[in-house]
Amino acid sequence: MSSILAQFGISLSTLSITPSAEAYYRVIEALFFLLIIYLALTRAYLPWKVREAIPANTAASKLASWRPAPLATPLPPSVRAQQPLDINILSVDGANITLDASHLSTDSPTTTALNFATNDFLGLHAKRSIREAARIAMRDYGCGACGPRGFYGTTDLHLQCEHRVATFCDSSSAILYSFGAATANSTIPAFCKRGDIVVVDDSINFVLYSGVRLSRANMLTFEHNNMNSLEAVLKSVCEKHVDKAAVQRRFIVVEAIYANSGDLSPLDEIARLKDQYRFRLLLDESYSIGVLGHSGRGALQHFDVPRKRVEIATADLGNAIASVGGICVGNAEVVEHQRLSGAGYCFSASQPPFLAAAATAAMDVVENEGESLISRLRSRVKLFRDMVDVGQLKKAGWYLDGHPVSPIIFARRYDDNANPRIFTDLQERCLEDGILVARPVYSTDELKLPKHAVKITISAVHSDEMIRKAAQVLMHNLLDVGA
Amino acid sequence: MAEKTLPHSAYAELPYLTALTTYLGYAVLIVFGHLRDSCGKLFNAGSYALRQAGQLDGRAPLLNDFEDFYTRRLYQRINDCWGRPIRGTAGAWINVLERVKETAWCPTSRLDRRPYLPTDAVVKRATHGAPLPSDPTGRVTTCLNLGSYNYLGYAEVPGGVHSSVTDALQHAGVAACDVAVSTGRSAIVRKLENTVAHFLGKEQAIVVGMGFATNSQIIPAIVGKGDLIISDALNHASIVVGARASGAKIRVFEHNSADSLESTILDAIAVGQPQSGLPWNRIMIVVEGMYSMEGQTCNLRAIVAVKNKYGAYLYLDEAHSIGALGPTGRGVAEHHGVDTRDIDIMMGTFTKSFGAVGGYIASDSALIDRIRALSPASLYASAMSPPCAQHINWAFEQLMGKDGTDVGKSKIHQLRENAIYFRKRLNTMGVQTLGDWDSPVIPIMLYNPAKIAAFSRECYSRGLAVVVAGFPATPLLLSRARICLSAAHTRADLDWALSVIDEVADITQIKYDRSFATRLLPLSVAKFITGNQRSEECLSNFEGHEYCKGRHCLMRTHSM
């Protein structure tokens, strides 16, 4: 010990203390002091400033031999095979959609088909009163708002829409995002930080999943719609992090109707579990607003769960509400925090005022005519499901995904290795028979990659005839392709 | 004082004394904030009581301490400077709705024909005499708008939006109600994509319904694991989100410095990927065409030279520069005389110059195909609203002179003229500005935190709507006001705005470029010495202003 100290010109005698316990502390203090000086004088270790540390010829040869990969390689055949038809939509009018038919085997340049593809569940897309509200807003407010909400991009139409959303959802406040696909993935990182826990259903959609990833919180998954699995995860979190309960934010993230499958989540059960284990709930209602509940208020109405038990709810306005934008509903703390911390809110231009006006008008329509629209939608979905012979499809290797109340229905193969091309073929065949269905494509970055599918969307504007025709066409083609 | 040379760093001109007072300002705010919090904790009162109540159920607090403290004790003191609601278009003049918190110092407002009282709750609060600070009073103030990104004036189209836009609304509806890729794209959006590609001289383009999502959801489809993103230090949040989501490694280079960029690339290639040391798959440089908080264009020529030297790829975000820069509005590449073939990926938005919403990426066919097939922005996002797309189509036609008029051309010319004139006058005034001499975005440095609110409120009470920004949008010391000029501003508008800014700059003492001694003198003495008669000039300018004729005059009740 004394020899080490001597190296630095310090000897025990200069400390003028007898070598007792106290002296050792002094020595340790001195060593720490020297260590601080040493660290202060040495160059910081910066992995990106180490070029000088690498022999010059190595660096030079690395530079000379570096060949960048091309910016874009052609799409791999597996991806190309699952591309949907590149349809040129000329106009949409309720259940009828007019397409450019130049690539189809018809003589006329355009063709019309029945629209079973867009997510216009209540038929609000063609609603006169909504278009009129949008037109008036456009006349008075122009097209875009030309700035973020903070910088004179807030119009009274946005505020009205936020108030409307709040009353519609029976909440104290709401916040309006300008784009549905940038809503949940801004909300989640605004509240969940590194070290927090987010428990997600393993079938959540990509927008939610990307939000969880961006938040850098610890993500735990539970089996899709399996409450035992959820409870086990919640329990393990509470037991494992018992000391962190006061600081660790814990969230459950689920969708009311799953975008990738049309399944309904058992919200009452989830709400019970999250209260029992002191979690918070983030519910995505993109596909359930205007669909669930006897008057279309969403999953909370369907399950009769009070609003205050769902801390945060998000939704895309691009489906039943037939506008473009996103909303987040919660108490004042949740909403006001996002006005400073929601990346997609602060750093983006505000929603065009006419889209906010259209969303407000759409919610007025749901409020006034909700019950009749919903019962109409329900009966259409039921009719479609009744028309499809599930047993026959099963024999041909097909099944339909989704809960009986879901207006989005996915036709999928039991067989995991089905050729992706057949789904696009199916889309094309249905179109030739006058029915437009969607062919969803999924990113390979999904949490759980959904199987290939064609998606049929039922809307309240469809007549019984149309539903029957669509079901027949679909059945016929599914059996034909599957054979 | 004409063409001021650009300071390399915004810190360069920060006076030492001001830096000191700025730190002091924040210190006072923080100390008093903590004092108030301690009292709140002790007596369980004020906003603290609310917070305590939220935590009684055994869950961790929803907000973390610093964010919460910052919001309550710093931001909320001056939050009236942001989010001021407007009614009508965001054109050269805007109608700002008065809120309860502004009534005290907003003497120029008038009652609107259509009072805005959105909910029963607000009405109830108003009648019971207990309104919230953010509740509207039903009065409006007409202000000159120096805040919106309305570079070419397309926010307010004379006579209302073009008839083709309302036609699109009638034919295609408010929105498409679906994700573009799974059902197909509408003809209007296809046309827009072709126009953008043609306008920029690129093979193909893809259009997304939101500018933020264009960056945040398409960058992950371009680069990924094994790639390196080299990003400018001042890049926009959307780029940061996109880069993070991509899985590529991210290195940051000094703002706008080609030397720093070059050394970052050299380091990266020499060291290779972390841990494995393998060579990088690709290196992508991400820069913005114009930095909206700096008013500065990117050093494009030098950056392109570096990129070509090392075989990196360049991603250029032209959110603020497309339409606003270049003799024909083709953005920063045209402004700096760089061939667009040297820029691999060109991104931009339609929010600013085009007065709509959304963004685009223009590049080679192979890349756009990939983005279409793989990016979340194309797989999961709603398609662009058809009337928006048509509005942009129409604006493009006007810009390119395809409508047979030279309206588009004169707009571009007017914007540049306005920008140069305004900045020259500001510089002679003695306030400190940032950015290029011909940039339509002009930040005025405020520095002290108290001046953020003071500048905004003083301008607002005189009928001038400006944007102010402080930490965390800017570095702690560099709070600023930001002027965004528009082709829609007339010379008379600008002169009047300058006279207001001059007066407010005296009150808030932000003429940092003036000699120190005159800044210390009381305002009246300084005016006496310089023989300044600005106030009278200001008033006469305004009353002679054509906008004022037949309208409520803003300045009437304001005592000079």
JSON list of C-alpha atoms in Angstrom, two decimals, chain B residues 37 50 115 156 215-216 362 395 432:
[
{"chain": "B", "resi": 37, "resn": "ASP", "atom": "CA", "xyz": [-44.65, 22.73, -4.39]},
{"chain": "B", "resi": 50, "resn": "LEU", "atom": "CA", "xyz": [-55.13, 17.26, -7.31]},
{"chain": "B", "resi": 115, "resn": "PRO", "atom": "CA", "xyz": [-70.11, 33.79, -30.33]},
{"chain": "B", "resi": 156, "resn": "GLU", "atom": "CA", "xyz": [-56.61, 31.46, -47.81]},
{"chain": "B", "resi": 215, "resn": "ASN", "atom": "CA", "xyz": [-40.97, 10.66, -41.78]},
{"chain": "B", "resi": 216, "resn": "SER", "atom": "CA", "xyz": [-41.78, 8.56, -38.77]},
{"chain": "B", "resi": 362, "resn": "ALA", "atom": "CA", "xyz": [-40.04, 11.10, -54.14]},
{"chain": "B", "resi": 395, "resn": "ALA", "atom": "CA", "xyz": [-51.88, 24.51, -56.18]},
{"chain": "B", "resi": 432, "resn": "GLN", "atom": "CA", "xyz": [-30.94, 39.80, -33.34]}
]
